[in-house]
mmCIF file of C-alpha atoms and ligand atoms in Angstrom:
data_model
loop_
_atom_site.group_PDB
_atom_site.id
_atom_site.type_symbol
_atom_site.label_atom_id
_atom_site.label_comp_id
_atom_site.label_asym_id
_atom_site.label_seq_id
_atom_site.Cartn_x
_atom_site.Cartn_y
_atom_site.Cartn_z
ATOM 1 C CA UNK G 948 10.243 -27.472 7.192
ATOM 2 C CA UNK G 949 7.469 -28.530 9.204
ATOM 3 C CA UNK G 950 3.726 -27.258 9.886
ATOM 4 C CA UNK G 951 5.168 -25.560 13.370
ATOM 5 C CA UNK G 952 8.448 -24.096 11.766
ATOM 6 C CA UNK G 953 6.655 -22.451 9.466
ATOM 7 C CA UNK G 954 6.268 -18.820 9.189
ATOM 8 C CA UNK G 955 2.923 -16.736 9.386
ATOM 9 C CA UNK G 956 2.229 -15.594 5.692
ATOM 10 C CA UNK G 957 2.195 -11.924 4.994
ATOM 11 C CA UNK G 958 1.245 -10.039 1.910
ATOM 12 C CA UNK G 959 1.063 -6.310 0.490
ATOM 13 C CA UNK G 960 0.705 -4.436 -2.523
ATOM 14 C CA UNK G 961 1.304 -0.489 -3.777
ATOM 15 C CA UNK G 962 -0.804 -0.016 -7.101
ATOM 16 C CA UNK G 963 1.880 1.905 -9.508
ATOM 17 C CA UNK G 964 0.180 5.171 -9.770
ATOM 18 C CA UNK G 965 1.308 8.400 -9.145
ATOM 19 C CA UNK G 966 4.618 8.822 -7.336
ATOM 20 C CA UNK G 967 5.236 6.814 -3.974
ATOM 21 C CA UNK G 968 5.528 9.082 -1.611
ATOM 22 C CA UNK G 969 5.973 9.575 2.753
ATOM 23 C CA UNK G 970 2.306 8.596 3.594
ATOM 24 C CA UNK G 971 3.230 4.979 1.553
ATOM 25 C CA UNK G 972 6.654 5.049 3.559
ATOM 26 C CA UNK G 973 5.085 5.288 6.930
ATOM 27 C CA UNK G 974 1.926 4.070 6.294
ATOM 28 C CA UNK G 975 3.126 0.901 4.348
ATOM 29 C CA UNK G 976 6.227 -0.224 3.049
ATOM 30 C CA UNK G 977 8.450 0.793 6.483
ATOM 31 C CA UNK G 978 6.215 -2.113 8.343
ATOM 32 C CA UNK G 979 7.075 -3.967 5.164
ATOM 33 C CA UNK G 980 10.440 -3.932 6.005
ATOM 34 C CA UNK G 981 10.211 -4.077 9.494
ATOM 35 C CA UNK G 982 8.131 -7.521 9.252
ATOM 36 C CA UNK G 983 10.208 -9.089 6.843
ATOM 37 C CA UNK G 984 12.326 -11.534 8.526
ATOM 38 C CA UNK G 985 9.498 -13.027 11.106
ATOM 39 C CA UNK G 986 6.821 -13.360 8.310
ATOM 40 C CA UNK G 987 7.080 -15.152 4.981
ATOM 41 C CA UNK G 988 6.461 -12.399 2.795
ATOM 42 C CA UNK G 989 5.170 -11.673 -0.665
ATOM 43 C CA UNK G 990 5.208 -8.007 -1.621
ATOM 44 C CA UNK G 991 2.973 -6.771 -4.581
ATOM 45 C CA UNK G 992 3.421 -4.180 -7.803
ATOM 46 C CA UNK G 993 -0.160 -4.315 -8.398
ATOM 47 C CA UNK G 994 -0.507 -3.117 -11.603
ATOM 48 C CA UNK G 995 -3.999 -4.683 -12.651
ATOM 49 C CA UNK G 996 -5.540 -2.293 -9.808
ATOM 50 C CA UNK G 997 -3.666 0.739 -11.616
ATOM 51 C CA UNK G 998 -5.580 0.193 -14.874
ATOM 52 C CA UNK G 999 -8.950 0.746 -13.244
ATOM 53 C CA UNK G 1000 -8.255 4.455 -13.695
ATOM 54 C CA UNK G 1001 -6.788 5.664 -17.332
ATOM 55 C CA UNK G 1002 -2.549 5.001 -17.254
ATOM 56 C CA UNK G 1003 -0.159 6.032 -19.974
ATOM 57 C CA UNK G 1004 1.176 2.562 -21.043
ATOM 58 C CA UNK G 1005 4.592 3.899 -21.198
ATOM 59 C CA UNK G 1006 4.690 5.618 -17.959
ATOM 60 C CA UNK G 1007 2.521 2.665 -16.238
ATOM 61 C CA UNK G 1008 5.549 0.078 -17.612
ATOM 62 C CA UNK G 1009 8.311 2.640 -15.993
ATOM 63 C CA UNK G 1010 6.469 2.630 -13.326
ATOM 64 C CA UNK G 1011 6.271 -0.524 -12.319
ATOM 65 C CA UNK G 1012 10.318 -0.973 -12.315
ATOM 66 C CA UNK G 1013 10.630 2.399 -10.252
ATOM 67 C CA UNK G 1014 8.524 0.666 -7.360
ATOM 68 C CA UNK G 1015 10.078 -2.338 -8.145
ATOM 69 C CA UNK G 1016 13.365 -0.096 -6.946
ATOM 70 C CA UNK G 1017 11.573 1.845 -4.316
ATOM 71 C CA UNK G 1018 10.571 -1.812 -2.408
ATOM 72 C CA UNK G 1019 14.170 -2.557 -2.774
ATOM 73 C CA UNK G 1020 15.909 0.851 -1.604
ATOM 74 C CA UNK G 1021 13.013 0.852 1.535
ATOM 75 C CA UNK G 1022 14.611 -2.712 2.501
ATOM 76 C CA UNK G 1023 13.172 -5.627 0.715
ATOM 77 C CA UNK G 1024 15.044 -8.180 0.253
ATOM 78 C CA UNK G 1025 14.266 -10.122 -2.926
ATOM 79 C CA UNK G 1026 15.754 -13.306 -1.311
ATOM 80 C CA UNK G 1027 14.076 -13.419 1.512
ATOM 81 C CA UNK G 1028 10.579 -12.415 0.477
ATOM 82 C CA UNK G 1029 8.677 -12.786 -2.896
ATOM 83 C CA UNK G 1030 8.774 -9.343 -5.019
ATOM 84 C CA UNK G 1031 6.427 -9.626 -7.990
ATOM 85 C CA UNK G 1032 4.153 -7.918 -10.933
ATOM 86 C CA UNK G 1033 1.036 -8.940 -10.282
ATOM 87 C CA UNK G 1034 -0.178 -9.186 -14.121
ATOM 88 C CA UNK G 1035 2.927 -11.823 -14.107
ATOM 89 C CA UNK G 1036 0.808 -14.312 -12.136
ATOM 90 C CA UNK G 1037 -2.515 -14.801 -13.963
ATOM 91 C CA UNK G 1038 -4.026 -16.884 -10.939
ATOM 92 C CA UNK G 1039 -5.101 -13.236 -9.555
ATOM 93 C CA UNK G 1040 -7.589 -12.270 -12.216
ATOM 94 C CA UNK G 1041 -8.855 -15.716 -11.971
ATOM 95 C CA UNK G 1042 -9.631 -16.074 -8.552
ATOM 96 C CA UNK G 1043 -11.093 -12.668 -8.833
ATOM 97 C CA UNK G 1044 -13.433 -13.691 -10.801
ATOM 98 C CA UNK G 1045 -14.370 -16.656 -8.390
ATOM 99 C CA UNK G 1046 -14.376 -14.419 -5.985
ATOM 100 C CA UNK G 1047 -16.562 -11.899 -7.738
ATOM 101 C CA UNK G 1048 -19.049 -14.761 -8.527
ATOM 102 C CA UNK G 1049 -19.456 -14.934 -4.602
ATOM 103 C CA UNK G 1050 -19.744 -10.986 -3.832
ATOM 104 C CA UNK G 1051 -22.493 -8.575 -3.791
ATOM 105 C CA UNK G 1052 -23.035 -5.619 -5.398
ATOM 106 C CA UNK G 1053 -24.318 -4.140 -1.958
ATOM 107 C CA UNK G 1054 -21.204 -4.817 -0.320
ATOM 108 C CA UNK G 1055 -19.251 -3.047 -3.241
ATOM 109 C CA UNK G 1056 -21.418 -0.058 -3.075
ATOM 110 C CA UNK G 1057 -20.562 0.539 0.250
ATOM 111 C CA UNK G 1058 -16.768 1.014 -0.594
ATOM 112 C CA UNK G 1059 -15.899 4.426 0.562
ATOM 113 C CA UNK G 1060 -12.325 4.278 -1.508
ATOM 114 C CA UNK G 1061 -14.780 3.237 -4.669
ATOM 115 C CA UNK G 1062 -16.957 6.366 -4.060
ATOM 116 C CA UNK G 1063 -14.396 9.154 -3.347
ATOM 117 C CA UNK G 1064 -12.461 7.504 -6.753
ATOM 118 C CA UNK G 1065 -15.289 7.595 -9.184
ATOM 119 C CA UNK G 1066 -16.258 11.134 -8.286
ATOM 120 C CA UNK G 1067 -13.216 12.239 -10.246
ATOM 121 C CA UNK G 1068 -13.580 10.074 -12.851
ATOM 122 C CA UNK G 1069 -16.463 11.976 -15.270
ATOM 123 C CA UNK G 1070 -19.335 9.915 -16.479
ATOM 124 C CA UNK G 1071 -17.215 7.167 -17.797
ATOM 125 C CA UNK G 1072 -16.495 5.005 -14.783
ATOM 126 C CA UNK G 1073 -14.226 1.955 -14.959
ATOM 127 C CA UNK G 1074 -16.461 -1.265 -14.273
ATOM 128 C CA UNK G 1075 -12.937 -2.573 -12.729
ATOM 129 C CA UNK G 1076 -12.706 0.560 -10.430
ATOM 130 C CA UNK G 1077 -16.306 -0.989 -8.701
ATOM 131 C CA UNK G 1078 -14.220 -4.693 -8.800
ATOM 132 C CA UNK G 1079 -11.084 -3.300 -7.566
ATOM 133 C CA UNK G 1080 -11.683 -4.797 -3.793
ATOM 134 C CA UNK G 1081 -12.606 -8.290 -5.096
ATOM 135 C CA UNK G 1082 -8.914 -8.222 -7.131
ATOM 136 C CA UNK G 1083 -7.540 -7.341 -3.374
ATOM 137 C CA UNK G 1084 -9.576 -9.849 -1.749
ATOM 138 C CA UNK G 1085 -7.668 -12.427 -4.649
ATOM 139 C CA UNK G 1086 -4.392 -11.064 -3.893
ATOM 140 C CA UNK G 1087 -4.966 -11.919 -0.371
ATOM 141 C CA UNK G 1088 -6.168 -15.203 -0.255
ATOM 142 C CA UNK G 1089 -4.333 -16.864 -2.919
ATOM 143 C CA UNK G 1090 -1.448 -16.866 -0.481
ATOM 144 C CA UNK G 1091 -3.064 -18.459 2.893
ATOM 145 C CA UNK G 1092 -1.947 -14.734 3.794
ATOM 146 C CA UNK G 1093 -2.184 -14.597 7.745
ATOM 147 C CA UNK G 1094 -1.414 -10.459 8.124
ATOM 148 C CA UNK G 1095 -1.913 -7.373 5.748
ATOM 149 C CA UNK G 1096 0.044 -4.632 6.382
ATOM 150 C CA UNK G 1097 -1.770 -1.616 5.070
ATOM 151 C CA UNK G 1098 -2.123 2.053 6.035
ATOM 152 C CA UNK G 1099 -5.993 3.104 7.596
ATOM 153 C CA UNK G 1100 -7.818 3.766 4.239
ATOM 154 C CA UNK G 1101 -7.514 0.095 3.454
ATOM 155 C CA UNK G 1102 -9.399 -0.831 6.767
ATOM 156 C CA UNK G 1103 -12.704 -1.538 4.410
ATOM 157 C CA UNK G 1104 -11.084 -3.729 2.086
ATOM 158 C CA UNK G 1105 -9.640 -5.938 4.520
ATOM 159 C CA UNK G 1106 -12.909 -6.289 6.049
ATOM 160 C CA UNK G 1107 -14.427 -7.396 2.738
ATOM 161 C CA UNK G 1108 -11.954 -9.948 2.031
ATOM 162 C CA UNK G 1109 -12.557 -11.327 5.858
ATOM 163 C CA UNK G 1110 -15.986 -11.266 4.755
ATOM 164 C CA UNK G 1111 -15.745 -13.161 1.191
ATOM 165 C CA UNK G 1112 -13.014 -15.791 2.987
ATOM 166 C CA UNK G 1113 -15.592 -17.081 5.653
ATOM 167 C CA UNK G 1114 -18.972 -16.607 3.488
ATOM 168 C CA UNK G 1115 -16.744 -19.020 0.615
ATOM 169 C CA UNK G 1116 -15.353 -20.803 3.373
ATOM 170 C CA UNK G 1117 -19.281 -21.721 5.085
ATOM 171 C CA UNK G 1118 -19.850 -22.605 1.237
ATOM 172 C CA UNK G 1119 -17.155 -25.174 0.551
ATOM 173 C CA UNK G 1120 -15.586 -25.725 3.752
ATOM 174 C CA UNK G 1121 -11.985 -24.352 4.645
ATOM 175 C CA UNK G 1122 -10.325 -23.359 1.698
ATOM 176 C CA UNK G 1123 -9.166 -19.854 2.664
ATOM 177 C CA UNK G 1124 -7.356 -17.975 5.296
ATOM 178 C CA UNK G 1125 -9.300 -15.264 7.026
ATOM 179 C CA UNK G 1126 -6.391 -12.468 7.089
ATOM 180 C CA UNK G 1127 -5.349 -10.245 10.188
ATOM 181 C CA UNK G 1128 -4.866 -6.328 8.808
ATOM 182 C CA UNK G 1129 -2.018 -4.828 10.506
ATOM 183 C CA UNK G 1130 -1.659 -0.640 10.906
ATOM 184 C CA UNK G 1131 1.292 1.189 11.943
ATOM 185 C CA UNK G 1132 0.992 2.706 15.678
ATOM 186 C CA UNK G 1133 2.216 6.288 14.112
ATOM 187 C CA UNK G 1134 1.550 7.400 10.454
ATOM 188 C CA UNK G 1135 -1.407 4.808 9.359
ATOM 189 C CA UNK G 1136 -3.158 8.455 7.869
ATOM 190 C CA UNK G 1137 -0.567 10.776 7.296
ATOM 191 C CA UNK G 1138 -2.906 14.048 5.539
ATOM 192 C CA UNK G 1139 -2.264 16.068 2.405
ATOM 193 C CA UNK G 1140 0.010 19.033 3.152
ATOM 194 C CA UNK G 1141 -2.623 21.171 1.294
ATOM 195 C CA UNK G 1142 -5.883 19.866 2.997
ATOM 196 C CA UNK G 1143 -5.501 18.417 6.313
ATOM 197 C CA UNK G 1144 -8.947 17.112 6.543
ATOM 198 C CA UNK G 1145 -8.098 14.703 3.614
ATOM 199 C CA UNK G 1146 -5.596 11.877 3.018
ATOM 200 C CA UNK G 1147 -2.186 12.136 1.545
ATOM 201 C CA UNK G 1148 -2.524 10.653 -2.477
ATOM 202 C CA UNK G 1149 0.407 9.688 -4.235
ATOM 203 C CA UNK G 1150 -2.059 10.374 -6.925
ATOM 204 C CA UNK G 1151 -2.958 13.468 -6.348
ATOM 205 C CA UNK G 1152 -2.819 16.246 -9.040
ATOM 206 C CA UNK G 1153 -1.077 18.673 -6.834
ATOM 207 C CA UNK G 1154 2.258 17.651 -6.346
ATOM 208 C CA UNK G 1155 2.396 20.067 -3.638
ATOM 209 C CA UNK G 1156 0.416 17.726 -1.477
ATOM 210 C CA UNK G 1157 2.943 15.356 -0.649
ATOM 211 C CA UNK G 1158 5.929 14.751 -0.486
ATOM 212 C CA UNK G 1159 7.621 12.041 -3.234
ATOM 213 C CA UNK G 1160 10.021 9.669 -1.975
ATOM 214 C CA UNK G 1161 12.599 11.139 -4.896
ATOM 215 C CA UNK G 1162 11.842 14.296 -4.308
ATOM 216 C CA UNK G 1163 15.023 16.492 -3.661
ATOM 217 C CA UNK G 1164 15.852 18.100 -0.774
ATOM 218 C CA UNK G 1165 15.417 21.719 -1.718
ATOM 219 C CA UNK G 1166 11.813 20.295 -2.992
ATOM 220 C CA UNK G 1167 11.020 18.552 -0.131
ATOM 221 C CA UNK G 1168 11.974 21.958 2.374
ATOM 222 C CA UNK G 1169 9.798 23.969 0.106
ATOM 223 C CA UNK G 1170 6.563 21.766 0.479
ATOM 224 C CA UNK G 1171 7.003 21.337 3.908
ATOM 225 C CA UNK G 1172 7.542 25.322 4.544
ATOM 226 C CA UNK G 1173 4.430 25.912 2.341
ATOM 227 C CA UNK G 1174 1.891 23.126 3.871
ATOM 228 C CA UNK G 1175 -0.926 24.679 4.961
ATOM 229 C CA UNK G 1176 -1.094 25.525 8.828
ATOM 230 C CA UNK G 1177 -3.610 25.887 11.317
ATOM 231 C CA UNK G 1178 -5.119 29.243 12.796
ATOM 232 C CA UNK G 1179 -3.325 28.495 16.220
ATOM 233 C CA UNK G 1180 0.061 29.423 16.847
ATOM 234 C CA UNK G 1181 0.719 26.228 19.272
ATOM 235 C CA UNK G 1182 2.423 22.972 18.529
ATOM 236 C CA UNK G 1183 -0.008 20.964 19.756
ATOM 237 C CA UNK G 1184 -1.555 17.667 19.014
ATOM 238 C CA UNK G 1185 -5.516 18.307 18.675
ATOM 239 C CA UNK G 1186 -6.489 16.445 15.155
ATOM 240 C CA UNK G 1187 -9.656 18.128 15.505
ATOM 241 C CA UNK G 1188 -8.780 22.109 15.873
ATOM 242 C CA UNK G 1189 -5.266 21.551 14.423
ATOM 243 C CA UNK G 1190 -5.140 19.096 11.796
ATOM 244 C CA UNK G 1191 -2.335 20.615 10.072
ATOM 245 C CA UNK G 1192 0.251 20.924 12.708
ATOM 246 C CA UNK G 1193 -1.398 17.407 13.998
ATOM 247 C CA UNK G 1194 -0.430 16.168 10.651
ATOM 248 C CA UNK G 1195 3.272 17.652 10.891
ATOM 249 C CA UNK G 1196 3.634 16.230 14.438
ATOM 250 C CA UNK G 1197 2.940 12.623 13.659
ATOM 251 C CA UNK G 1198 5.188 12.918 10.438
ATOM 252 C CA UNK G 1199 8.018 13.954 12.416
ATOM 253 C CA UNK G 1200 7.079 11.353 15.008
ATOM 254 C CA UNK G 1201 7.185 8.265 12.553
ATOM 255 C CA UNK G 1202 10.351 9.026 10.864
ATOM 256 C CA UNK G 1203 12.268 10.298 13.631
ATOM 257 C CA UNK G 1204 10.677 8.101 16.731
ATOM 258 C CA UNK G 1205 10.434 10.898 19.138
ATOM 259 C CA UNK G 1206 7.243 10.650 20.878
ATOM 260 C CA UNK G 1207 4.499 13.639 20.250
ATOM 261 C CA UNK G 1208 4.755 14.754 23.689
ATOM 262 C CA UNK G 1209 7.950 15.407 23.559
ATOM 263 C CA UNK G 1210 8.009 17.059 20.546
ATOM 264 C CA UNK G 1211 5.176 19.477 21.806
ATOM 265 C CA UNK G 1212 7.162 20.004 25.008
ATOM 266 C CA UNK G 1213 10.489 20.746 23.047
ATOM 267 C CA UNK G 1214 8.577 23.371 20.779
ATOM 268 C CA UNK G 1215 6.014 25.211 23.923
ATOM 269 C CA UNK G 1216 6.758 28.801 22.716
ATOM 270 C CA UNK G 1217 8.277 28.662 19.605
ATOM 271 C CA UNK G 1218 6.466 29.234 16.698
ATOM 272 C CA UNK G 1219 5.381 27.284 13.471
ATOM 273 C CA UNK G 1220 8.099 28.247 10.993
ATOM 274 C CA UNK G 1221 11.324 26.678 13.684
ATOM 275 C CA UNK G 1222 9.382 23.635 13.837
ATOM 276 C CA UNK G 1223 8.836 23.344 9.994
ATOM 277 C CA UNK G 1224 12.170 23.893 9.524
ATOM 278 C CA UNK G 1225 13.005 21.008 11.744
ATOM 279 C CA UNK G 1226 9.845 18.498 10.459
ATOM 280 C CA UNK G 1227 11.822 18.861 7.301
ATOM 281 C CA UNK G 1228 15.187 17.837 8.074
ATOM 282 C CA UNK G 1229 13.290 14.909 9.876
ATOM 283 C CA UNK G 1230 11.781 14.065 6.178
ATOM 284 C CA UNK G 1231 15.133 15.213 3.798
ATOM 285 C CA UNK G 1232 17.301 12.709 6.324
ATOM 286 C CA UNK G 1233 14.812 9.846 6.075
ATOM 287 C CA UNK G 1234 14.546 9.396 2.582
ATOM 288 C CA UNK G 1235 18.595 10.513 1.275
ATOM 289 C CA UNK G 1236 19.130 6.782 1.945
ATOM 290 C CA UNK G 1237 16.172 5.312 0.174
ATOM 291 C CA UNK G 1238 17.332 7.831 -2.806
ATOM 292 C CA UNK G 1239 20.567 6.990 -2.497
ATOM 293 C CA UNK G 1240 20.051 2.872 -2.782
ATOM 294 C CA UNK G 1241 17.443 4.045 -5.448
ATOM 295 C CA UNK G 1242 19.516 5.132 -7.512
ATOM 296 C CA UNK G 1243 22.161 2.447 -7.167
ATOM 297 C CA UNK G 1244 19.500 -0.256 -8.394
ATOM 298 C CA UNK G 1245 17.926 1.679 -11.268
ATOM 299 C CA UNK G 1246 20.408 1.519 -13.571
ATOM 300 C CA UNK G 1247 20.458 -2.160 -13.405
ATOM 301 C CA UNK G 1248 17.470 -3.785 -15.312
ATOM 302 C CA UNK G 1249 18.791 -6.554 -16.565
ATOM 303 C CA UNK G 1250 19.049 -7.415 -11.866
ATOM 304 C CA UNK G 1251 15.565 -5.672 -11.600
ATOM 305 C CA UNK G 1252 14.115 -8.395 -14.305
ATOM 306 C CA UNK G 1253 15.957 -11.399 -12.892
ATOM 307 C CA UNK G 1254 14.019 -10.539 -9.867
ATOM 308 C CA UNK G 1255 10.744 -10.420 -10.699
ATOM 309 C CA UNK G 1256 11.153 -13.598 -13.159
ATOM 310 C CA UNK G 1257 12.155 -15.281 -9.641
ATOM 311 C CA UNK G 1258 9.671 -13.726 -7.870
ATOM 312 C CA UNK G 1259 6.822 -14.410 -10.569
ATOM 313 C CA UNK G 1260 7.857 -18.267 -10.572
ATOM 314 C CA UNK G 1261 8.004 -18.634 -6.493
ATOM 315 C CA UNK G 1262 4.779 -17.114 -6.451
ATOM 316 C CA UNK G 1263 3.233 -18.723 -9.673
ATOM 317 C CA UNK G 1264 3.780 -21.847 -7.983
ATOM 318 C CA UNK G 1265 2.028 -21.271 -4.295
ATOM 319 C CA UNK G 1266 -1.033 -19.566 -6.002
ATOM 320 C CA UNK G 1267 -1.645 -22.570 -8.034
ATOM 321 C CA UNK G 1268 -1.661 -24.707 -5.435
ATOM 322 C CA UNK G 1269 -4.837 -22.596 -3.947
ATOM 323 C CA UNK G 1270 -6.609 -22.009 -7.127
ATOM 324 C CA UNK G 1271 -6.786 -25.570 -8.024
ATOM 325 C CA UNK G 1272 -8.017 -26.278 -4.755
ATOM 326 C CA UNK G 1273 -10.558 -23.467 -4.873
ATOM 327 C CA UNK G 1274 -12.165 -24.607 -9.019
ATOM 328 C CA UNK G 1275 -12.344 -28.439 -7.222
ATOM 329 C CA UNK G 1276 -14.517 -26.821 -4.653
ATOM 330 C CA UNK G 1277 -16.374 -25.310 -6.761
ATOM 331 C CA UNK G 1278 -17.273 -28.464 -8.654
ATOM 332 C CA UNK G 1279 -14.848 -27.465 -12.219
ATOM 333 C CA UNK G 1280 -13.963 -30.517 -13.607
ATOM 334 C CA UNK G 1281 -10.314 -30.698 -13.420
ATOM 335 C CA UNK G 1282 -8.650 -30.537 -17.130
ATOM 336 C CA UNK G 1283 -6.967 -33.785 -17.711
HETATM 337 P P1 ATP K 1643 -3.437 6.554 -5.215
HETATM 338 O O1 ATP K 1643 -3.488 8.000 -4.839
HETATM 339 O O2 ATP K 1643 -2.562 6.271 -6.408
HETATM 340 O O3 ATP K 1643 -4.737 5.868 -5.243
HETATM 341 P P2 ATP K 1643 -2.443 6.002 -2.549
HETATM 342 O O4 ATP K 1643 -1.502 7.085 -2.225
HETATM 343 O O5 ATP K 1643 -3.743 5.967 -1.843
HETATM 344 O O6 ATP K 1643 -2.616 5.830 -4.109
HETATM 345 P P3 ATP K 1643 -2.126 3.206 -2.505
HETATM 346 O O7 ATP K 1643 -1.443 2.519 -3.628
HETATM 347 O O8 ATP K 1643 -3.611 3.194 -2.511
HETATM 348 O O9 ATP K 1643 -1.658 4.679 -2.303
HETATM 349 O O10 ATP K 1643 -1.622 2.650 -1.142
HETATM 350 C C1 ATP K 1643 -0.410 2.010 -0.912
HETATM 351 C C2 ATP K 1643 -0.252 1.774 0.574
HETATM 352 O O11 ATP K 1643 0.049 3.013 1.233
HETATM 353 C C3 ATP K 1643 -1.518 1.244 1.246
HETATM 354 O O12 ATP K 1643 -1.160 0.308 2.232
HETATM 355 C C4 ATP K 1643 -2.133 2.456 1.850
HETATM 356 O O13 ATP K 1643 -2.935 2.157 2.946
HETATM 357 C C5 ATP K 1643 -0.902 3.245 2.261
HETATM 358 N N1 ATP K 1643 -1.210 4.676 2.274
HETATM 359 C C6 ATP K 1643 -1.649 5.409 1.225
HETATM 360 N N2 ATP K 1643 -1.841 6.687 1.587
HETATM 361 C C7 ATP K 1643 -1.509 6.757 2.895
HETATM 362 C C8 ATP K 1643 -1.500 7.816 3.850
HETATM 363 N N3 ATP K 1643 -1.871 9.045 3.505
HETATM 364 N N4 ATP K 1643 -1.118 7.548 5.111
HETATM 365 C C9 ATP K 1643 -0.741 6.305 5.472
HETATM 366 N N5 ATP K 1643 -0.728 5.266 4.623
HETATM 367 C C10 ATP K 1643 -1.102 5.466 3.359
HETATM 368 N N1 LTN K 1644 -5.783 -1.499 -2.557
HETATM 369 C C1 LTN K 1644 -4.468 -1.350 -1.991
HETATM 370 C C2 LTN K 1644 -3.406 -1.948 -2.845
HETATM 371 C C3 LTN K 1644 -3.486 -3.422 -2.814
HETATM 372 C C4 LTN K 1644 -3.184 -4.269 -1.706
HETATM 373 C C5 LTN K 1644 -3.410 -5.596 -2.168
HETATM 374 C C6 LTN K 1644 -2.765 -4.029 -0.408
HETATM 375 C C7 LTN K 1644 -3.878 -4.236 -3.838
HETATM 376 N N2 LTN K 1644 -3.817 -5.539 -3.466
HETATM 377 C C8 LTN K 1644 -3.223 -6.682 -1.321
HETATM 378 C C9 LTN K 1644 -2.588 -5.127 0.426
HETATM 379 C C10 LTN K 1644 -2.809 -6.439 -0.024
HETATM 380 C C11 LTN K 1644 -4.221 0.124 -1.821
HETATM 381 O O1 LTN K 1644 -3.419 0.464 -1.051
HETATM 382 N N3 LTN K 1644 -4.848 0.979 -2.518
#
């Protein structure tokens, strides 16, 4: 294939924490999908990022095949893109550390993900959960990746990996891509259904705030019906005064496609609970599929590790490629 045939690189990783959940749907892995067959693609189980807060090894490693299966059951298609572990391609701590080597602790300190993070940590604060934007930044360049598709909260770290590409790139002349982040028009900051004025966290300690991609349907009605609601009675769009049934409107928006307007139109003089009712038959329809293909692909690990072996090699190879490039520059001496 030639230069001009070639497709625009794209790249995007889920850290396997907590359960995956709508705001990673919409926000994330629906573009993923979406993007797949005009980019060429390499999609991410970042588990190094998961260890910079404390994991249960045997609940990280189960983890990381149930994503594995979520990418799959939300459309991925391991033939056409790359699907791989992260810690399966050691090139990513190592350019992270070349990368760190041309950061600065300013720049870190400004990270508003690091900051609202290591408040719940306690005193004993990960040195890695300070580093976790350089790892990103490696992720990203080790690829020549061209677009990121992330939801909003991950506006900062594409801006610092922009920034470390062109300051290493003044350095050493081009060696790196400078990467395009990409949001989704509806949903890049779906909210917790138990605090509107903060983000949904597939993390988060309440399970109550969101809702899981596997969650049943009788679940997913019940967190829905209890979300927290505004003071208003309207269906109205005002993030400001109404958050919460903000929040619900641009759920039912992204999965369903109906524009907020109309929703707010169809729903002028009915009250909160009909329209609940309905935002969660939006939600239980969206994700019965994704469940259903889920489930179809979990039993099989010996096909879930014959993916990632592929995937690991295909990308083992490319990021090679840039890493030796990026030790000549340098000024390693190349091992002979
Ligand atoms: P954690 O709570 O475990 O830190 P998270 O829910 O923030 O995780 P990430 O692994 O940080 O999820 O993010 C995975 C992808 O989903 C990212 O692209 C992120 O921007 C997107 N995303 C996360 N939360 C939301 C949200 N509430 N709305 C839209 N997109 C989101
Ligand atoms: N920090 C991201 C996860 C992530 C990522 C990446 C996203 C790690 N490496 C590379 C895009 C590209 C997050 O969503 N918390």
């Amino acid at each position: 294939m030639s230069d001009s045939e070639r497709k625009p690189v794209l790249l995007s990783g889920i850290q396997p924490s907590g359960n995956l959940m709508i705001g990673n749907l919409i926000g994330a892995l629906r573009s993923w999908a979406e993007l797949q067959d005009r980019y060429d693609c390499l999609f991410v189980v970042v588990d190094l990022h998961a260890i910079t807060v404390p994991q249960e090894p045997a609940e990280l490693r189960r983890r990381c095949l149930d994503f594995l299966c979520l990418y799959l059951a939300c459309g991925i298609d391991p033939v056409k893109s790359t699907v791989f572990v992260q810690s399966h391609v050691p090139a990513h701590s190592e350019l992270a550390w070349l990368l760190g080597c041309h950061t600065y602790m300013g720049e870190l300190s400004r990270m508003t993900q690091f900051k609202d993070k290591s408040k719940k940590q306690g005193e004993n604060i990960r040195s890695g959960l300070f580093f976790y934007p350089v790892l990103m930044a490696a992720d990203i360049l080790l690829y020549g990746a061209d677009l990121v598709p992330v939801g909003d909260d991950q506006r900062q770290h594409l801006e610092i990996t922009r920034d470390i590409a062109q300051r290493f790139n003044q350095l050493y002349g081009d060696v790196f891509t400078v990467p395009e982040a990409y949001f989704p028009k509806v949903g890049a900051r779906i909210m917790s259904l138990t605090d509107p004025t903060s983000k949904m966290s597939k993390s988060d300690e309440n399970p109550r705030s969101y809702v899981a991609l596997l969650d049943a349907p009788d679940v997913i009605r019940g967190k829905i019906r209890r979300a927290v609601t505004d003071s208003g009675t309207e269906v109205r769009f005002a993030p400001e005064s109404q958050p919460a049934i903000s929040n619900l409107l641009q759920i039912h928006a992204a999965l369903s496609g109906e524009s907020i307007p109309s929703l707010e139109s169809r729903f002028t003089g009915k009250g909160y609970a009909d329209f609940k009712e309905e935002v969660a038959e939006v939600v239980v329809r969206a994700v019965a599929p994704i469940q259903e293909r889920y489930r179809q692909l979990r039993t099989d690990k010996a096909g879930l590790e014959a993916i990632l072996g592929d995937g690991a090699a295909r990308a083992e190879r490319r990021a090679r490629r840039i890493l030796d490039k990026v030790k000549r520059k340098v000024g390693f001496i190349p091992r002979t």
